[in-house]
Coordinates of C-alpha atoms and ligand atoms in Angstrom, one line a residue:
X1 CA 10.8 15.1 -106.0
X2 CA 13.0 15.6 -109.0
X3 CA 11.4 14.7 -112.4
X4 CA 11.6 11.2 -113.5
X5 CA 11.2 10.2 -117.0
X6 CA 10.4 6.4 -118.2
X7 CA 13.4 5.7 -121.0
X8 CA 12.7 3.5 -123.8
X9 CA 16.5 2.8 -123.6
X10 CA 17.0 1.7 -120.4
X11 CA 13.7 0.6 -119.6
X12 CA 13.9 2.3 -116.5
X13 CA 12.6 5.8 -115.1
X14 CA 15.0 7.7 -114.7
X15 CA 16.0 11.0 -113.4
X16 CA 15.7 13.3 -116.4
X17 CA 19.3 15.2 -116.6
X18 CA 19.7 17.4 -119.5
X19 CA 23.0 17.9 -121.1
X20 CA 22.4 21.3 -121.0
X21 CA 22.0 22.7 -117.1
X22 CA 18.6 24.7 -118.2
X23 CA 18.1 24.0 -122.2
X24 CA 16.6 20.8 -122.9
X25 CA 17.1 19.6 -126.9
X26 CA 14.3 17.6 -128.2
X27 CA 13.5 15.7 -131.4
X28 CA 9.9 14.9 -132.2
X29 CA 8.8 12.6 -135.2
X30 CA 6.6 14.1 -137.5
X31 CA 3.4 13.5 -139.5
X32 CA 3.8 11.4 -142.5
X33 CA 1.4 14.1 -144.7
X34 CA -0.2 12.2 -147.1
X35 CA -3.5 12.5 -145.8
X36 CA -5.8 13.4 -142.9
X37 CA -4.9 13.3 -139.1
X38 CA -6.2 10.6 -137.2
X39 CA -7.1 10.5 -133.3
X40 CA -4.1 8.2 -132.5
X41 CA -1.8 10.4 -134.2
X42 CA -3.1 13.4 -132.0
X43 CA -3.2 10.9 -128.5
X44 CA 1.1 11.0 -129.7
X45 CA 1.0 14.5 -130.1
X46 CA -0.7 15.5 -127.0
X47 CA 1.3 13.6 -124.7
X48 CA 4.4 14.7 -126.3
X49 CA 3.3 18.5 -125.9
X50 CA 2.5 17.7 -122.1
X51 CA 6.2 16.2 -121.9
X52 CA 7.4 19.6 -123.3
X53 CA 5.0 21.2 -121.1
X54 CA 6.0 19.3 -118.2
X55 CA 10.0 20.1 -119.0
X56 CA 8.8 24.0 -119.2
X57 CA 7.2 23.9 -116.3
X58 CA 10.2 22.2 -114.4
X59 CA 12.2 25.5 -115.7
X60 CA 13.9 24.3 -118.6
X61 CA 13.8 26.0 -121.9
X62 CA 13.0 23.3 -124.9
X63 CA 14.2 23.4 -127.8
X64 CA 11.4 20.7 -129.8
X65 CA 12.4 20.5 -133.2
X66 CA 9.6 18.6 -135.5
X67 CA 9.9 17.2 -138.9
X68 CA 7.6 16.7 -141.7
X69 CA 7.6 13.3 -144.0
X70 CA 6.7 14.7 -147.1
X71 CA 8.6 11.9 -148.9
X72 CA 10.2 8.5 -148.7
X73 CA 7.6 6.9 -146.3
X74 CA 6.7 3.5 -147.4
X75 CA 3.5 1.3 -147.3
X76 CA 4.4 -1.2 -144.4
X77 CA 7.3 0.8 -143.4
X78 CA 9.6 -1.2 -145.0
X79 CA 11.6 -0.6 -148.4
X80 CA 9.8 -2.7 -151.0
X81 CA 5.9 -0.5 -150.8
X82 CA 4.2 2.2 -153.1
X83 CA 5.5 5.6 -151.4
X84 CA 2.4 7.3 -149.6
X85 CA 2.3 10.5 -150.5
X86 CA 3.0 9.6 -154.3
X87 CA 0.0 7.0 -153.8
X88 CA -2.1 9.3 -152.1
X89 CA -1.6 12.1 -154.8
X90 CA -2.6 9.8 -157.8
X91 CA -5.6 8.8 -156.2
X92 CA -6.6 12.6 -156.1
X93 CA -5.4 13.6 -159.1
X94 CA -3.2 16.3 -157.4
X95 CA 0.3 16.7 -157.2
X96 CA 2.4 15.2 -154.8
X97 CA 3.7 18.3 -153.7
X98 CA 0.2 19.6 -153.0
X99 CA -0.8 16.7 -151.3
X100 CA 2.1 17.5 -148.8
X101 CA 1.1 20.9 -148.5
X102 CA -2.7 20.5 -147.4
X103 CA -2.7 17.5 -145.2
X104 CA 0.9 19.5 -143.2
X105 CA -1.7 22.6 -142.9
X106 CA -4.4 20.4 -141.6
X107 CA -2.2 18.7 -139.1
X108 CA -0.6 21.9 -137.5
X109 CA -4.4 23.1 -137.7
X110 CA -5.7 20.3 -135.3
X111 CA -2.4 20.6 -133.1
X112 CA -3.6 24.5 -132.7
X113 CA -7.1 23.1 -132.0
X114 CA -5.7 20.7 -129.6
X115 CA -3.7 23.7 -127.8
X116 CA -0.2 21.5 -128.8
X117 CA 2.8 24.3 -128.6
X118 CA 4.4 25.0 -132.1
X119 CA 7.5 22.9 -132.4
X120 CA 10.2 25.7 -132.6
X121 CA 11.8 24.4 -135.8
X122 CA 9.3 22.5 -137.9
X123 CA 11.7 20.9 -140.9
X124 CA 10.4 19.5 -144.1
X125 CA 12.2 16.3 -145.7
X126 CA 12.1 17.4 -149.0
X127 CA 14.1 20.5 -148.2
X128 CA 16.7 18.6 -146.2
X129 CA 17.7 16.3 -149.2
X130 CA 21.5 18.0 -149.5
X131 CA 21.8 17.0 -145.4
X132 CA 20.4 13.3 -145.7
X133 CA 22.8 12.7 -149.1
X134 CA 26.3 14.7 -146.8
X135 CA 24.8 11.7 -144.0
X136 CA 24.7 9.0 -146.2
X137 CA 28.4 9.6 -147.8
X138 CA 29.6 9.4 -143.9
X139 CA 27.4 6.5 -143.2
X140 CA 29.4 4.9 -146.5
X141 CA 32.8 6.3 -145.9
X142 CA 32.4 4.3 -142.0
X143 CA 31.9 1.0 -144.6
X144 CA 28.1 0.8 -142.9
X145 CA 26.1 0.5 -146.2
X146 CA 26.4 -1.0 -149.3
X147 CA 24.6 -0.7 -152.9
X148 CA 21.6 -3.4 -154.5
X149 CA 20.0 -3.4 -157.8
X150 CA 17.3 -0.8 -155.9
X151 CA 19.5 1.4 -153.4
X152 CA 22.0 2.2 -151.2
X153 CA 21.8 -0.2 -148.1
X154 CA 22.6 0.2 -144.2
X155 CA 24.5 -2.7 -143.0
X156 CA 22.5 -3.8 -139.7
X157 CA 24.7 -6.4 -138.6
X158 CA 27.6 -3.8 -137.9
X159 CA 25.7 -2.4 -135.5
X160 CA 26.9 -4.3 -132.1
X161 CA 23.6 -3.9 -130.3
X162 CA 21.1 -3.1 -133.1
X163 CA 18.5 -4.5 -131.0
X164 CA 18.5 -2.5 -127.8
X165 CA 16.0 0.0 -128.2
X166 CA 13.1 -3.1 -129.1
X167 CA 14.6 -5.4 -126.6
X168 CA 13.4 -7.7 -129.3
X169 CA 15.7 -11.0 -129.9
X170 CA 16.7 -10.4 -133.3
X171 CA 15.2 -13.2 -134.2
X172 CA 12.2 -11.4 -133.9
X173 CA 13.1 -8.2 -135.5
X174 CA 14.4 -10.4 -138.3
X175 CA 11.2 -12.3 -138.6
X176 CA 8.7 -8.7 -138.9
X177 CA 11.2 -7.9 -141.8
X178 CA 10.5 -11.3 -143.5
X179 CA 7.8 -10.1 -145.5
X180 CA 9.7 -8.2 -147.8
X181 CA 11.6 -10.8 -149.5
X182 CA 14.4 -8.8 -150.9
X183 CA 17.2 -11.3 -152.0
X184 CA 20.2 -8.7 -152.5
X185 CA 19.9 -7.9 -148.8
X186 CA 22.6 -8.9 -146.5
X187 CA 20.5 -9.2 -143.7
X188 CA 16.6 -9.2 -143.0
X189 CA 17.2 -6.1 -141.1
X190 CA 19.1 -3.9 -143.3
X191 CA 16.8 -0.9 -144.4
X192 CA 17.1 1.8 -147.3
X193 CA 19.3 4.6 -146.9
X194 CA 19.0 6.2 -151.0
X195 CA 16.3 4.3 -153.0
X196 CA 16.6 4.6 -156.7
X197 CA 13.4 5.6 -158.7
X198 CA 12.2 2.8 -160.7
X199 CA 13.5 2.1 -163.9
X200 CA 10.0 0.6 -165.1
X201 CA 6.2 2.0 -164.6
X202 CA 4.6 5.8 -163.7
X203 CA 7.8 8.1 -163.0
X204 CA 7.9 9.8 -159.6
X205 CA 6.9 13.1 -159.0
X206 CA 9.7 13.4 -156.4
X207 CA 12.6 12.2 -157.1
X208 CA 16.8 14.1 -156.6
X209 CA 20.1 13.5 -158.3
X210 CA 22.9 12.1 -155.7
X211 CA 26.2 10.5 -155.8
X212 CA 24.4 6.8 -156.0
X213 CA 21.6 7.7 -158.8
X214 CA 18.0 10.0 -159.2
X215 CA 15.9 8.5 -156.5
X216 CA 14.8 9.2 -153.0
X217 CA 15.6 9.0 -149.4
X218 CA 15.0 5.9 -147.3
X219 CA 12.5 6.8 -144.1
X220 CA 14.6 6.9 -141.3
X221 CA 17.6 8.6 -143.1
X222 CA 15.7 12.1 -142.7
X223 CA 15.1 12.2 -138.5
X224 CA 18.9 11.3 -138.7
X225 CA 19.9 14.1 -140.6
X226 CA 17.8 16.7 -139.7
X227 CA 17.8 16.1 -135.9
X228 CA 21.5 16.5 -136.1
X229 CA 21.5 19.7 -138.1
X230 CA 19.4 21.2 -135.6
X231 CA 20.1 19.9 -132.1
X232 CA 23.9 18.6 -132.9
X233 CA 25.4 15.4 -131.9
X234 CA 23.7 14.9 -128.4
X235 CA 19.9 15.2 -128.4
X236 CA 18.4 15.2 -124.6
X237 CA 14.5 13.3 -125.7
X238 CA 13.4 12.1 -128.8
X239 CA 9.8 11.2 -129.0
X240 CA 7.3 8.9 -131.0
X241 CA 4.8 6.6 -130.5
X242 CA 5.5 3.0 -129.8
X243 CA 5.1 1.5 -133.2
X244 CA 8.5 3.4 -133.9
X245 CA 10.6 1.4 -131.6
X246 CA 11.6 -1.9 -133.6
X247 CA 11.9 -0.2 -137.2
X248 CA 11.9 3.7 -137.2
X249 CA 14.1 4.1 -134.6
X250 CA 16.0 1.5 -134.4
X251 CA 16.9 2.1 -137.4
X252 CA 17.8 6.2 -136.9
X253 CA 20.1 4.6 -134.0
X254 CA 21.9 2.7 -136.0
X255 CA 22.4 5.3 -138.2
X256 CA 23.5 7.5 -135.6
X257 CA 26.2 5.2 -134.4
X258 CA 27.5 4.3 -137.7
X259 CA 27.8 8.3 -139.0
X260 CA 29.1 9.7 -135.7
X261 CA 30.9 6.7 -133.8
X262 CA 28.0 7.1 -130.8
X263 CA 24.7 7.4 -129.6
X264 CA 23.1 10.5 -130.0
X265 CA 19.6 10.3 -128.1
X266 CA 20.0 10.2 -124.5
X267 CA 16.1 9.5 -123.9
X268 CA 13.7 7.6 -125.8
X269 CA 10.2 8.5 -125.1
X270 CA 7.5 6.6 -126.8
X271 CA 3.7 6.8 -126.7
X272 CA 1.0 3.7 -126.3
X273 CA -1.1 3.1 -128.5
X274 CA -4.6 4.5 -129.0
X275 CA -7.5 1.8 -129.6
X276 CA -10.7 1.8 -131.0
X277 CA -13.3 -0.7 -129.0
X278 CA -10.5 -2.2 -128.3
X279 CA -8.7 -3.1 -131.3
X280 CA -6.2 -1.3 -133.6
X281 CA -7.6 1.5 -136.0
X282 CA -8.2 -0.3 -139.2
X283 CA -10.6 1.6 -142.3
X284 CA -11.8 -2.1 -143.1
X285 CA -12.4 -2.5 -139.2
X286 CA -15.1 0.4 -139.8
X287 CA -13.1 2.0 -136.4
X288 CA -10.9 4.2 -138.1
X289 CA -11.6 7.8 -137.2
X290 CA -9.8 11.4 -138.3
X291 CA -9.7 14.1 -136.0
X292 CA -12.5 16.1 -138.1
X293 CA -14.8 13.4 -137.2
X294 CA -14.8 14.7 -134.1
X295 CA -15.4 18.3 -134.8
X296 CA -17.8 17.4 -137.1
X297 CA -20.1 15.7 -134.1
X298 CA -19.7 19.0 -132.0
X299 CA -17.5 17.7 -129.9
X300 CA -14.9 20.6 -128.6
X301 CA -11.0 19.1 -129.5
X302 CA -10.4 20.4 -126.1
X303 CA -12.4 17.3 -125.0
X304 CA -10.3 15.0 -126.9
X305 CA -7.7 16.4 -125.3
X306 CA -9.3 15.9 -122.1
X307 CA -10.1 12.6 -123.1
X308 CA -6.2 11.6 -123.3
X309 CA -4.8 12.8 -120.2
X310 CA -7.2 10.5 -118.2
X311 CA -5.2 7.8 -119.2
X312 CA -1.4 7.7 -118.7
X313 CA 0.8 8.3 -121.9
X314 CA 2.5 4.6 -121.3
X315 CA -0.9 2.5 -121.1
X316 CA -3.1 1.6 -124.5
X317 CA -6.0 3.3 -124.1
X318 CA -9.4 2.8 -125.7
X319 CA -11.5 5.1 -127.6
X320 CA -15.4 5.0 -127.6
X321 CA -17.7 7.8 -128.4
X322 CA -19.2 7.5 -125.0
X323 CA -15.7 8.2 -123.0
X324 CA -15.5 11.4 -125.4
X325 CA -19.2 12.1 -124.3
X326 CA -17.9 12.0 -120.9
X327 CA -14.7 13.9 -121.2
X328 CA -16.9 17.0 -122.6
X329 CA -19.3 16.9 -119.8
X330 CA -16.1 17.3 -117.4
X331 CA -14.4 19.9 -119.2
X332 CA -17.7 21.8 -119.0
X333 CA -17.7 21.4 -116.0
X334 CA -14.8 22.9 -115.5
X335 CA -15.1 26.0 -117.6
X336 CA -19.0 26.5 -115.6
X337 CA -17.6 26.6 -112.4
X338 CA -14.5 28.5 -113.3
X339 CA -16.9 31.5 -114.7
X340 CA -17.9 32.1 -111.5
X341 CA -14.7 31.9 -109.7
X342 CA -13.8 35.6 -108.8
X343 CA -11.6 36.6 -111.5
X344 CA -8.2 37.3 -111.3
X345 CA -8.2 41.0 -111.4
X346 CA -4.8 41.2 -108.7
X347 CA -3.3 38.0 -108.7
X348 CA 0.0 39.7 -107.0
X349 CA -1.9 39.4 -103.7
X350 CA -3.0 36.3 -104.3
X351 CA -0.4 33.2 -102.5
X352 CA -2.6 30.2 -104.5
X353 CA -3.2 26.8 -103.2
X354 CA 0.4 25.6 -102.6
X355 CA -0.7 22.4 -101.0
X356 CA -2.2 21.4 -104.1
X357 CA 0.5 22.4 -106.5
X358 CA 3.2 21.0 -104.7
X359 CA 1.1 17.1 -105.0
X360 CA 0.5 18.3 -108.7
X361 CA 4.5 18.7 -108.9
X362 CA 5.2 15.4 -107.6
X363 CA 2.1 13.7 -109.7
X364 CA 3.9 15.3 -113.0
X365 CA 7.3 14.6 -111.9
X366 CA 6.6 11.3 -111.3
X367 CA 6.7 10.3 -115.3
X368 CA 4.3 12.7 -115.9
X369 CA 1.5 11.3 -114.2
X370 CA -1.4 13.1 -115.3
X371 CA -4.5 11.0 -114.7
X372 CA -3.1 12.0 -110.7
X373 CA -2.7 15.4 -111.7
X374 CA -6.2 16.0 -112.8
X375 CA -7.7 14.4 -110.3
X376 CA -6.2 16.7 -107.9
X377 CA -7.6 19.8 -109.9
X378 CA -10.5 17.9 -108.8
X379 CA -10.0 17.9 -105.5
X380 CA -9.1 22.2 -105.8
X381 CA -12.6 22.1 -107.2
X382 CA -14.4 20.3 -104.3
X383 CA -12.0 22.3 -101.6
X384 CA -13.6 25.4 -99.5
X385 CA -11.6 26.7 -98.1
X386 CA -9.6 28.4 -100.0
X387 CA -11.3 31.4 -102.1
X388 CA -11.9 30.9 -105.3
X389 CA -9.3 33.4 -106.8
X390 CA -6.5 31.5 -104.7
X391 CA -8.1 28.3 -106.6
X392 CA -8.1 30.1 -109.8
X393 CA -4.5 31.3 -109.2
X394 CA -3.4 27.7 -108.7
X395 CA -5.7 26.1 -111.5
X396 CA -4.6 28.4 -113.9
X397 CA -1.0 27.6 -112.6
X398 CA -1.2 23.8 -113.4
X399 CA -3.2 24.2 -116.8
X400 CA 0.6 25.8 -118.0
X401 CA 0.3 21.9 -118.0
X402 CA -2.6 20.5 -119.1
X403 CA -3.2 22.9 -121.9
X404 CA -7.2 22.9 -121.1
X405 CA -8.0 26.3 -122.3
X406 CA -8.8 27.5 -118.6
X407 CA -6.9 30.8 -119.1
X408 CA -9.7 31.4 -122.0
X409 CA -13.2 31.2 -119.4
X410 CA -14.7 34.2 -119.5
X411 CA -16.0 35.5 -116.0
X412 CA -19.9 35.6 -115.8
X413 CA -21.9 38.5 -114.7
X414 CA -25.4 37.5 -113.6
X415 CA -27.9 40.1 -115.1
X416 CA -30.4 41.4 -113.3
X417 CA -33.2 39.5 -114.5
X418 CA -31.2 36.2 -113.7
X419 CA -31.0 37.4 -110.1
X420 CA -34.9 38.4 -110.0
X421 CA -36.0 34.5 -111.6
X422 CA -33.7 33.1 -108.8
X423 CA -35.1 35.5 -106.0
X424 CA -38.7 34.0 -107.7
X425 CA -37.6 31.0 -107.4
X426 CA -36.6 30.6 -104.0
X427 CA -39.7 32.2 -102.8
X428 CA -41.5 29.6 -104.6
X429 CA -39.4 27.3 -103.0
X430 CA -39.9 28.3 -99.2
X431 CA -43.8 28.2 -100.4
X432 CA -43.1 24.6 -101.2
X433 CA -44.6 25.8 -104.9
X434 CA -42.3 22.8 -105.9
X435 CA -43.7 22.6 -110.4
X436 CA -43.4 26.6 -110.3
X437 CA -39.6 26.4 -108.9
X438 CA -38.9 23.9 -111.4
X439 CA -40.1 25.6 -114.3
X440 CA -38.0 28.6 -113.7
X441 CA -35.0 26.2 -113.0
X442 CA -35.8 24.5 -116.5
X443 CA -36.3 28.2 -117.9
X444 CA -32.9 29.4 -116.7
X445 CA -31.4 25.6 -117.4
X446 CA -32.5 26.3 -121.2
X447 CA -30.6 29.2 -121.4
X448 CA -27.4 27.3 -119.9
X449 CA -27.3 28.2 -116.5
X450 CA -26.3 25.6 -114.0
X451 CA -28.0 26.3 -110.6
X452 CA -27.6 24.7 -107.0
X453 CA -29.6 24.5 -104.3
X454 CA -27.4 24.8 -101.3
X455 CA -28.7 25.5 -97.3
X456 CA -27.5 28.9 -97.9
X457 CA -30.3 29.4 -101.0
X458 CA -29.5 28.9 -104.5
X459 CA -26.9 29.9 -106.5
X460 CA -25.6 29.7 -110.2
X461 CA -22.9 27.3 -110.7
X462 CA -22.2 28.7 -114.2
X463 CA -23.5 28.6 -117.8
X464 CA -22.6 25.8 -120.3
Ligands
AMP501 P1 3.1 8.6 -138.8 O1 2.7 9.7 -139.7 O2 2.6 7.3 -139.3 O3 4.6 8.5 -138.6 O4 2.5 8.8 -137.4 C1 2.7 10.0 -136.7 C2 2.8 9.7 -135.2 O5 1.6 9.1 -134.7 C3 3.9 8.7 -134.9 O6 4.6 9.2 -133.7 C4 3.1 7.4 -134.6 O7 3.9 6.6 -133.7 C5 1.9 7.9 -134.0 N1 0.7 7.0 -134.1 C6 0.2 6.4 -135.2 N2 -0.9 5.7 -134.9 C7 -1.1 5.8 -133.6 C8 -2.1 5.3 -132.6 N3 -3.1 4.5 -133.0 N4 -2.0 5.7 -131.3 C9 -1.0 6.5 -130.9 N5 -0.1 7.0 -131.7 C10 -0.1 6.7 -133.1
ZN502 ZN1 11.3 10.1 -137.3

């Protein structure tokens, strides 16, 4: 089965063809780094590294380049809001600059934790400010933008099908940008390619000289101009999550089209949302959590990780601290039995389980279906009748996927007075000495091993 990918565009899966026979040019949207990440960003993050994972996996080299917003976002994500990061920095009495720095560090921190791949060009806004101004003069030179009392505008209505990504009416799109009320606009649409800094109140910390006036970039002109700089004028995927189909990239599309005469993403690929109990992550819900809560519970990231590829990267899914409870006890699981797996001391002679990795190939391939794919590392696990260092062969094979940390499970050697208490123990056992077996199961249980009482005697399972 070749890989299928769901497009955004289209609506459609479709048979992913790179433009490129073997190199595959992505775009991913970046953290806005004004302050701490949040479990739905990371559910975006994850399933975009499994996509590049996936694309790796299938052979392709990737080339994922990743931006950072370290400007120019807006409150609302439209072009009338307090700027976040400036926002964020007053409120901590640092500079806006620093603000940028330690929330970027903390993000690429948790994408580490989480085992996400490195981007391999990670691009900051603010140093991009000479490429989004050159975009903007093309943009203006095409007659696509025009100039208000606050910026430099982008003309939606010369955009023939402005709508397509959203498949929204634009009735609709015009009625989400209704809230703005910004008379000099042409249409409700139209979005800010140059703000200029405000003439009245606190003056901005980040703020550039161009052709039009000091000020700062609009959003969406930065994805734009940087994605072009480093992946040219025909991108392969470019990835989000969903909330960045009617505005974000809509509007880079536009863009786009009105700067180079064309399309330049081939593939849209967006990410559902993450819930909390079943409603959107709101601080005055009392359901908004960072990533560090997490950690801070004991929880491994791993089993957050975990926790998102049990549901597919196009559904909503829902968080609750008990699913998170249970996604730890599985990947426990995992690691447990792994330890006692023979370890892979000559893999050469090894042939793996290739009945199993070729269903895993067509689960992943299948736009990336990787609830399927880990319930057939399940199924490896329950299978006999292979030896365990063909199943570790294989696991190890598909977690090139998954990204569970499998490749990290140390092997466990039972010391000798392990082996006596389980020799004790099954002597007790054949006596029927049932409270005196138990107590040296609870014994070894306390020090974390997981035992099994199988026909063939006990044996250790592994240790948590
Ligand atoms: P932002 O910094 O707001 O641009 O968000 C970074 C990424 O996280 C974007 O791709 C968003 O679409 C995504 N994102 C934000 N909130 C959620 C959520 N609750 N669930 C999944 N993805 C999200
Ligand atoms: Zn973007």
């Amino acid at each position: 089965m070749k890989l299928k990918i769901y497009n955004s565009l289209t609506k459609k899966k479709e048979v992913f063809k790179p433009i490129n026979k073997d190199k595959v040019r992505m775009y991913t949207c970046g953290m806005t780094v004004y302050d701490h990440t949040h479990i739905g960003n990371m559910r975006t993050y994850i399933n975009t590294d499994i996509l590049r994972r996936v694309l790796e996996y299938s052979g392709f080299e990737v080339k994922q380049v990743e931006n950072v917003t370290d400007v120019g976002h807006l409150f609302g994500d439209r072009d009338m809001g307090r700027d976040k990061i400036e926002d964020s920095a007053r409120k901590a009495k640092k500079s806006a600059w620093e603000i940028a720095t330690m929330y970027e560090k903390e993000f690429f921190e948790t994408m580490q934790a989480l085992n996400v791949k490195m981007p391999t060009i990670v691009c900051r806004a603010t140093e991009h400010i000479k490429e989004m101004i050159d975009l903007i003069k093309k943009i203006e030179k095409n007659e696509f933008s025009y100039k208000t009392s606050d910026g430099i505008y982008f003309n939606t209505s010369r955009i023939k099908d402005y709508n397509k990504l959203s498949g929204m009416p634009l009735e609709k799109l015009r009625e989400g940008a209704r809230v703005e009320k910004n008379p000099e606009k042409l249409n409700l649409t139209d979005f800010a390619l140059w703000k200029f800094s405000p003439k009245r109140g606190p003056r901005r910390q980040m703020e550039w000289d161009s052709p039009w006036g000091i000020g700062f970039p609009g959003w969406h002109i930065e994805c734009s101009a940087m994605g072009m700089k480093y992946l040219g004028e025909q991108i392969d995927i470019h990835t989000g999550g969903v909330d960045h189909i009617p505005i974000h990239h809509t509007n880079e599309r536009a863009q786009n089209i009105a700067a180079t005469g064309h399309p330049i993403v081939n593939l849209w690929f967006h990410n559902a949302f993450l819930k909390v109990e079943g409603q959107r992550m709101g601080k005055s819900l009392g359901n908004f959590f960072w990533m560090k809560d997490i950690t801070d519970k004991g929880f491994n990231p791993l089993a957050f990780r975990y926790l998102c590829l049990n549901t597919h990267y196009r559904s909503e899914t829902n968080f609750t601290w008990e699913a998170l409870d249970a996604a730890q006890t599985a990947l426990n699981r995992l690691y447990c039995e792994v330890s006692i797996w023979d370890p892979l001391t000559n893999t050469a002679i090894k042939t793996g389980c290739t009945e199993y990795e070729k269903e895993f190939l067509n689960a992943i391939n299948d736009d990336l279906s990787i609830p399927k794919a880990l319930s057939i590392v399940w199924n490896l696990f329950k299978d006999n009748q292979f030896s365990t260092s063909d199943k570790h062969k294989t696991l190890l094979k598909m977690d090139k996927v998954l990204g569970l940390g499998i490749k990290g499970v140390e092997h466990l050697e039972i010391s000798e007075d392990v082996k006596k208490l389980i020799a004790e123990r099954e002597k007790l056992r054949k006596e029927k000495n049932w409270r005196e077996a138990d107590k040296i199961r609870d014994q070894l249980g306390e020090r974390g091993y997981l035992l099994e009482d199988t026909p063939e005697g006990t044996i250790v399972k592994g240790k948590l």
